Short mmCIF file of C-alpha atoms in Angstrom, two decimals:
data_model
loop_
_atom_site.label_atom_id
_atom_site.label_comp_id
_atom_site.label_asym_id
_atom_site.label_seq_id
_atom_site.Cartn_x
_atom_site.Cartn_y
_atom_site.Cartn_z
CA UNK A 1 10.18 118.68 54.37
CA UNK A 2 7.38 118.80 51.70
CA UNK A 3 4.42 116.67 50.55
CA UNK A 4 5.46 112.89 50.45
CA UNK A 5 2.76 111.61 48.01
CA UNK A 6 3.02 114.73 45.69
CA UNK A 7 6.62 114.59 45.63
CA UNK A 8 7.01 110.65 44.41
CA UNK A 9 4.34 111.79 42.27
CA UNK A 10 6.55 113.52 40.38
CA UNK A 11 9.45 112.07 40.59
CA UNK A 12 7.99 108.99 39.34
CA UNK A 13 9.62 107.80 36.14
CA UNK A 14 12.05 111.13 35.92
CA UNK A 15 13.96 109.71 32.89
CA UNK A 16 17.69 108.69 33.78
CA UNK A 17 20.34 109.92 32.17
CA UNK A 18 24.15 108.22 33.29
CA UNK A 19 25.54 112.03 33.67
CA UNK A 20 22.20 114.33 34.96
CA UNK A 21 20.34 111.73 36.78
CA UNK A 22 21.32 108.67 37.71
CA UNK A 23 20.52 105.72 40.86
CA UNK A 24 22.87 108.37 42.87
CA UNK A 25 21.48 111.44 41.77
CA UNK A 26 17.63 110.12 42.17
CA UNK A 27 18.48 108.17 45.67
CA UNK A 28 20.14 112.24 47.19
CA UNK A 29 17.34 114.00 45.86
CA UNK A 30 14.67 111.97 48.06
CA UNK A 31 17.22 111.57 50.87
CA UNK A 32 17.25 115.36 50.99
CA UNK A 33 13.93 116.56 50.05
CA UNK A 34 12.19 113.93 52.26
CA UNK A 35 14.49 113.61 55.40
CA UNK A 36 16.53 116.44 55.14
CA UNK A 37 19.90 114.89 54.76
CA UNK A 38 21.97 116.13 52.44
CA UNK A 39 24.56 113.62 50.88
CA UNK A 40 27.76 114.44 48.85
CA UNK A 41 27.77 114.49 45.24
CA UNK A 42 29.61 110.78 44.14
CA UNK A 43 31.00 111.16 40.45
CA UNK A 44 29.65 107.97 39.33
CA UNK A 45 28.85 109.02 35.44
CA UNK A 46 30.92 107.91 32.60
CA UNK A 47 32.24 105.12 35.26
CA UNK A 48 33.04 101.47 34.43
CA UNK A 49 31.28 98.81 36.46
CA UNK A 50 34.87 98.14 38.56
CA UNK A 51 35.29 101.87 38.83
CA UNK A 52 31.14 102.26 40.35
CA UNK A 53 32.05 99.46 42.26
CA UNK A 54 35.03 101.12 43.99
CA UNK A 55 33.83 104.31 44.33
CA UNK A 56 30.73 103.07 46.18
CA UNK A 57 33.04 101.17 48.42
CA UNK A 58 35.76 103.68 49.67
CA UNK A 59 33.45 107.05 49.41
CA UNK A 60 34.06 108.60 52.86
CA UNK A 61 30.25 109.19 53.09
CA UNK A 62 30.10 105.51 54.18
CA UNK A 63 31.42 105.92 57.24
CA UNK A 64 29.22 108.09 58.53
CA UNK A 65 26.13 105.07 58.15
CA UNK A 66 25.64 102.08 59.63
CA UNK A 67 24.39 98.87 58.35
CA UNK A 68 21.14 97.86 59.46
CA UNK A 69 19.69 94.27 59.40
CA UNK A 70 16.31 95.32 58.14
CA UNK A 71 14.55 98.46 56.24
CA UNK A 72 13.37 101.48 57.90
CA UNK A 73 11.90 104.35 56.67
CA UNK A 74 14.53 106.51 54.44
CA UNK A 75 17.14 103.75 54.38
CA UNK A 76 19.72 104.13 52.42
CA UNK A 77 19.80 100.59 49.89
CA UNK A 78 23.05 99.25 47.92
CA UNK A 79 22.93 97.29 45.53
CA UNK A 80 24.64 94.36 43.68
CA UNK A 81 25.26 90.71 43.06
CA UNK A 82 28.08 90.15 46.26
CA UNK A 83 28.83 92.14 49.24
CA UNK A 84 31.78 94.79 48.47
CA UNK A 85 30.43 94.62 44.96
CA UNK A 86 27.95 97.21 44.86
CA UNK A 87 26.95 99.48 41.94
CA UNK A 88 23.16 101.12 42.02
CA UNK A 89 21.39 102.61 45.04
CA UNK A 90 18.02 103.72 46.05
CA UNK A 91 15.94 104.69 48.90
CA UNK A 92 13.90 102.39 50.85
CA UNK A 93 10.33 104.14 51.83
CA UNK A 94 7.90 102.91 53.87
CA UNK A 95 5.17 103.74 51.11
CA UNK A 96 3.24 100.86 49.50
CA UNK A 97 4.06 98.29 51.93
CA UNK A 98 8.36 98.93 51.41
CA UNK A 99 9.79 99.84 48.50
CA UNK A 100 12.95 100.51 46.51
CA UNK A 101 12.77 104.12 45.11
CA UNK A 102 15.77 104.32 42.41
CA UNK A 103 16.80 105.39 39.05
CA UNK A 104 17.84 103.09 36.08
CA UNK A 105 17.89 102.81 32.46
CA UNK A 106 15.26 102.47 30.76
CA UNK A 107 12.44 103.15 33.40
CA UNK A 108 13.57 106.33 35.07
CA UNK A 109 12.92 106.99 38.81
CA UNK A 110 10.88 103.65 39.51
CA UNK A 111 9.91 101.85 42.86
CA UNK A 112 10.06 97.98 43.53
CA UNK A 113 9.59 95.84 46.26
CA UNK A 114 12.84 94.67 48.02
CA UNK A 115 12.06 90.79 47.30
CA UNK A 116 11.14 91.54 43.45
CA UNK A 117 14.91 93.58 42.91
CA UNK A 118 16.73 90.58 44.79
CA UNK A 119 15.05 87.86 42.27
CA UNK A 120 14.96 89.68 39.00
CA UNK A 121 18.41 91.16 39.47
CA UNK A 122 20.58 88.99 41.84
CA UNK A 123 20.95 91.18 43.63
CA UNK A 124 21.73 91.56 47.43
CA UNK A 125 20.61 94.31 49.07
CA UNK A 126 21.82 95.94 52.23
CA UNK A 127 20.09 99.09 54.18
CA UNK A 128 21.95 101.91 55.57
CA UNK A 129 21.09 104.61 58.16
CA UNK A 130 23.04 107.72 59.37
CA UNK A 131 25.05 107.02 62.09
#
């Protein structure tokens, strides 16, 4: 594994792009470089919002995590308005008191706090860990 702090450091506001570097793209890249797991590539660019939605849903990779009723450290976070509807990711780290690392338009690779995504967005969030 390398350097937490220097690697956030520069991974910080990464610009997105929907085909390079998107929520997915950001959300593998920390899951691998910081915990060593390495996660399937999920075609998500040039995708629809029903299409995201569905491929998010019925990706095999989701079986192999479980659900988890709070955050831990390298949790995997979904993202949408209703459960089954989800269509951005990110990484939940421990770092400044639990945050949401992830990748959108027009901020790049940002990090929020869990409560601040849920009100701003509607958004309900739910954690995931390898099984």
């Amino acid at each position: 594994m390398i350097e937490r702090a220097g690697f956030l450091a520069g991974l910080r506001r990464r610009p997105y792009d929907p085909v390079t570097f998107n929520c997915w793209h950001a959300a593998s890249l920390i899951e691998r470089e910081l915990f060593g797991r390495a996660l399937p590539l999920v075609e998500i660019e040039g995708m629809g919002f029903r299409d995201r939605v569905e491929a998010f849903r019925s990706h095999p990779e989701r079986r192999t995590w479980r659900e988890i009723s709070a955050p831990i450290d390298g949790a995997f976070v979904l993202m949408g308005r209703a459960r089954g509807r989800e269509h951005h990711c990110g990484v939940w780290l421990a770092e400044g008191g639990g945050r949401i690392w992830h990748g959108d338009t027009p901020h790049g690779v940002i990090d929020d706090f869990p409560l601040e995504l849920a009100q701003s967005r509607r958004w309900r969030l739910s954690y995931h860990f390898p099984v």
